[in-house]
Amino acid sequence: MDYDIEADWLLNEYCNFNCGYCFDSADKLKKYKGNVDTQKVVDGFNNTGMRWMIHMSGGEPLFFPNIVNLCSELTKNHFISMNTNLSHKNIYEFAQRINPEKVRFIHCSLHIQERERLKLVQDFIEKYHYLREKGF
C-alpha cells in the first residue's frame, strides 16, 4: 500500500460487549448520538495533499454513525484498517461496498467469554468467513 502518513483514529468509546477485563463496561459507555458530516471528514483528509492510512478503533467502530459510507468515501483516495469485535450487522454492507485492496487489515477481536454469554460465537464465525470470501 502506497501511503504518506498513518493516523490512529479512536472513533468512539462505545462497545456493546461487557467484557470483565475491559477498562470500561458497556453500561457506562454511551453511543455517539451526534451527526457526522462525512464529506467534511473526507475533505479534511483529502485537502492535506497526502495519501493516508487511517486506522479506526474504539470502543466498537462499527457503531459509529454512517461508518460504511465514511469508509467508502475515505477509500476512494486513502487506505483504512480497523479493530472490531464483528458484532454489528453492518459488517456485511462494509464487505460488499469497500474494496478489500484499500483495507490494510481488519483486526477481529473474538472476546470468547462475552460471545459465549451472548450466544454469538457462530455469529463471529459467519462474519469472519464472509469477510474472507469477499477478499479481506
Coordinates of C-alpha atoms in Angstrom, one line a residue:
M1 CA 0.0 0.0 0.0
D2 CA 1.4 3.3 -1.0
Y3 CA 0.6 6.0 1.5
D4 CA 2.3 9.0 3.0
I5 CA 1.2 9.1 6.6
E6 CA -0.7 7.0 9.1
A7 CA -3.4 8.1 11.6
D8 CA -4.9 6.2 14.5
W9 CA -8.5 7.4 14.9
L10 CA -10.5 6.5 18.1
L11 CA -14.0 6.9 16.6
N12 CA -15.9 6.3 19.8
E13 CA -15.7 4.8 23.2
Y14 CA -18.9 2.7 22.9
C15 CA -18.8 -1.0 22.9
N16 CA -21.8 -3.3 23.1
F17 CA -19.8 -6.0 24.9
N18 CA -19.3 -6.1 28.6
C19 CA -16.0 -8.0 29.0
G20 CA -14.8 -8.4 32.6
Y21 CA -11.2 -7.5 31.6
C22 CA -12.1 -4.2 29.8
F23 CA -11.4 -0.9 31.4
D24 CA -14.9 0.3 30.7
S25 CA -18.2 -1.6 30.7
A26 CA -20.9 -1.3 28.1
D27 CA -23.4 0.0 30.7
K28 CA -21.1 3.0 31.4
L29 CA -20.4 3.9 27.8
K30 CA -22.8 5.9 25.6
K31 CA -23.4 5.5 21.9
Y32 CA -22.3 8.5 19.8
K33 CA -25.6 10.5 19.2
G34 CA -24.3 13.3 17.1
N35 CA -24.3 13.8 13.4
V36 CA -21.1 13.2 11.4
D37 CA -20.5 15.3 8.3
T38 CA -18.9 12.5 6.3
Q39 CA -17.9 14.9 3.5
K40 CA -16.2 17.3 5.9
V41 CA -14.2 14.5 7.4
V42 CA -13.2 13.1 4.0
D43 CA -12.3 16.6 2.7
G44 CA -10.1 17.1 5.8
F45 CA -8.0 14.1 4.8
N46 CA -8.1 14.9 1.1
N47 CA -7.1 18.5 1.5
T48 CA -3.8 17.6 3.1
G49 CA -2.5 16.6 -0.3
M50 CA -1.3 13.3 1.2
R51 CA -2.5 9.7 0.9
W52 CA -3.5 8.4 4.4
M53 CA -3.6 5.0 6.0
I54 CA -6.4 5.6 8.6
H55 CA -6.7 3.1 11.4
M56 CA -10.1 3.1 13.1
S57 CA -10.8 1.8 16.5
G58 CA -13.0 2.4 19.5
G59 CA -14.9 1.1 21.5
E60 CA -16.5 -0.6 18.6
P61 CA -16.1 1.5 15.4
L62 CA -18.9 -0.2 13.5
F63 CA -21.3 1.6 15.8
F64 CA -20.1 5.0 14.6
P65 CA -22.8 6.8 12.6
N66 CA -22.6 6.2 8.8
I67 CA -19.4 4.2 9.2
V68 CA -19.8 2.3 6.0
N69 CA -20.4 5.4 4.0
L70 CA -17.4 7.1 5.7
C71 CA -15.2 4.1 4.8
S72 CA -16.5 4.1 1.3
E73 CA -15.6 7.8 0.8
L74 CA -12.2 7.5 2.5
T75 CA -11.1 4.5 0.5
K76 CA -11.6 6.5 -2.8
N77 CA -8.2 8.2 -2.1
H78 CA -6.9 6.6 1.1
F79 CA -6.4 3.3 2.9
I80 CA -8.1 2.1 6.1
S81 CA -7.7 -0.5 8.8
M82 CA -10.0 -1.4 11.7
N83 CA -10.2 -3.1 15.1
T84 CA -13.7 -4.6 15.5
N85 CA -15.4 -7.3 17.5
L86 CA -17.6 -8.1 14.4
S87 CA -20.8 -7.8 16.5
H88 CA -22.5 -5.2 14.3
K89 CA -24.5 -6.4 11.3
N90 CA -23.3 -3.6 9.1
I91 CA -20.0 -5.6 8.6
Y92 CA -21.9 -7.3 5.7
E93 CA -22.6 -3.9 4.0
F94 CA -19.0 -3.0 4.7
A95 CA -17.7 -6.1 3.0
Q96 CA -20.0 -5.5 0.0
R97 CA -19.1 -1.9 -0.6
I98 CA -15.5 -1.5 0.4
N99 CA -12.7 -2.6 -1.9
P100 CA -10.5 -5.0 0.1
E101 CA -7.4 -3.8 -1.7
K102 CA -7.9 -0.5 0.1
V103 CA -8.0 -2.2 3.6
R104 CA -4.7 -2.9 5.2
F105 CA -6.3 -5.2 7.8
I106 CA -9.3 -5.9 9.9
H107 CA -8.4 -6.9 13.4
C108 CA -11.2 -9.1 14.6
S109 CA -11.4 -9.5 18.4
L110 CA -13.2 -12.6 19.5
H111 CA -13.9 -11.9 23.2
I112 CA -14.9 -15.5 23.6
Q113 CA -16.4 -15.3 27.1
E114 CA -18.7 -12.5 26.1
R115 CA -19.7 -14.2 22.9
E116 CA -20.5 -17.4 24.7
R117 CA -22.6 -15.5 27.3
L118 CA -24.5 -13.7 24.4
K119 CA -24.6 -16.9 22.3
L120 CA -22.8 -15.1 19.5
V121 CA -19.9 -17.5 18.8
Q122 CA -21.4 -18.7 15.5
D123 CA -22.2 -15.1 14.5
F124 CA -18.5 -14.3 14.8
I125 CA -17.5 -17.3 12.7
E126 CA -20.1 -16.5 10.0
K127 CA -19.0 -12.9 9.7
Y128 CA -15.3 -13.8 9.7
H129 CA -15.9 -16.3 6.8
Y130 CA -18.0 -13.7 4.9
L131 CA -15.1 -11.2 5.1
R132 CA -12.7 -13.8 3.9
E133 CA -15.0 -14.7 1.0
K134 CA -15.1 -11.0 0.0
G135 CA -11.3 -10.8 -0.1
F136 CA -10.5 -9.4 3.3

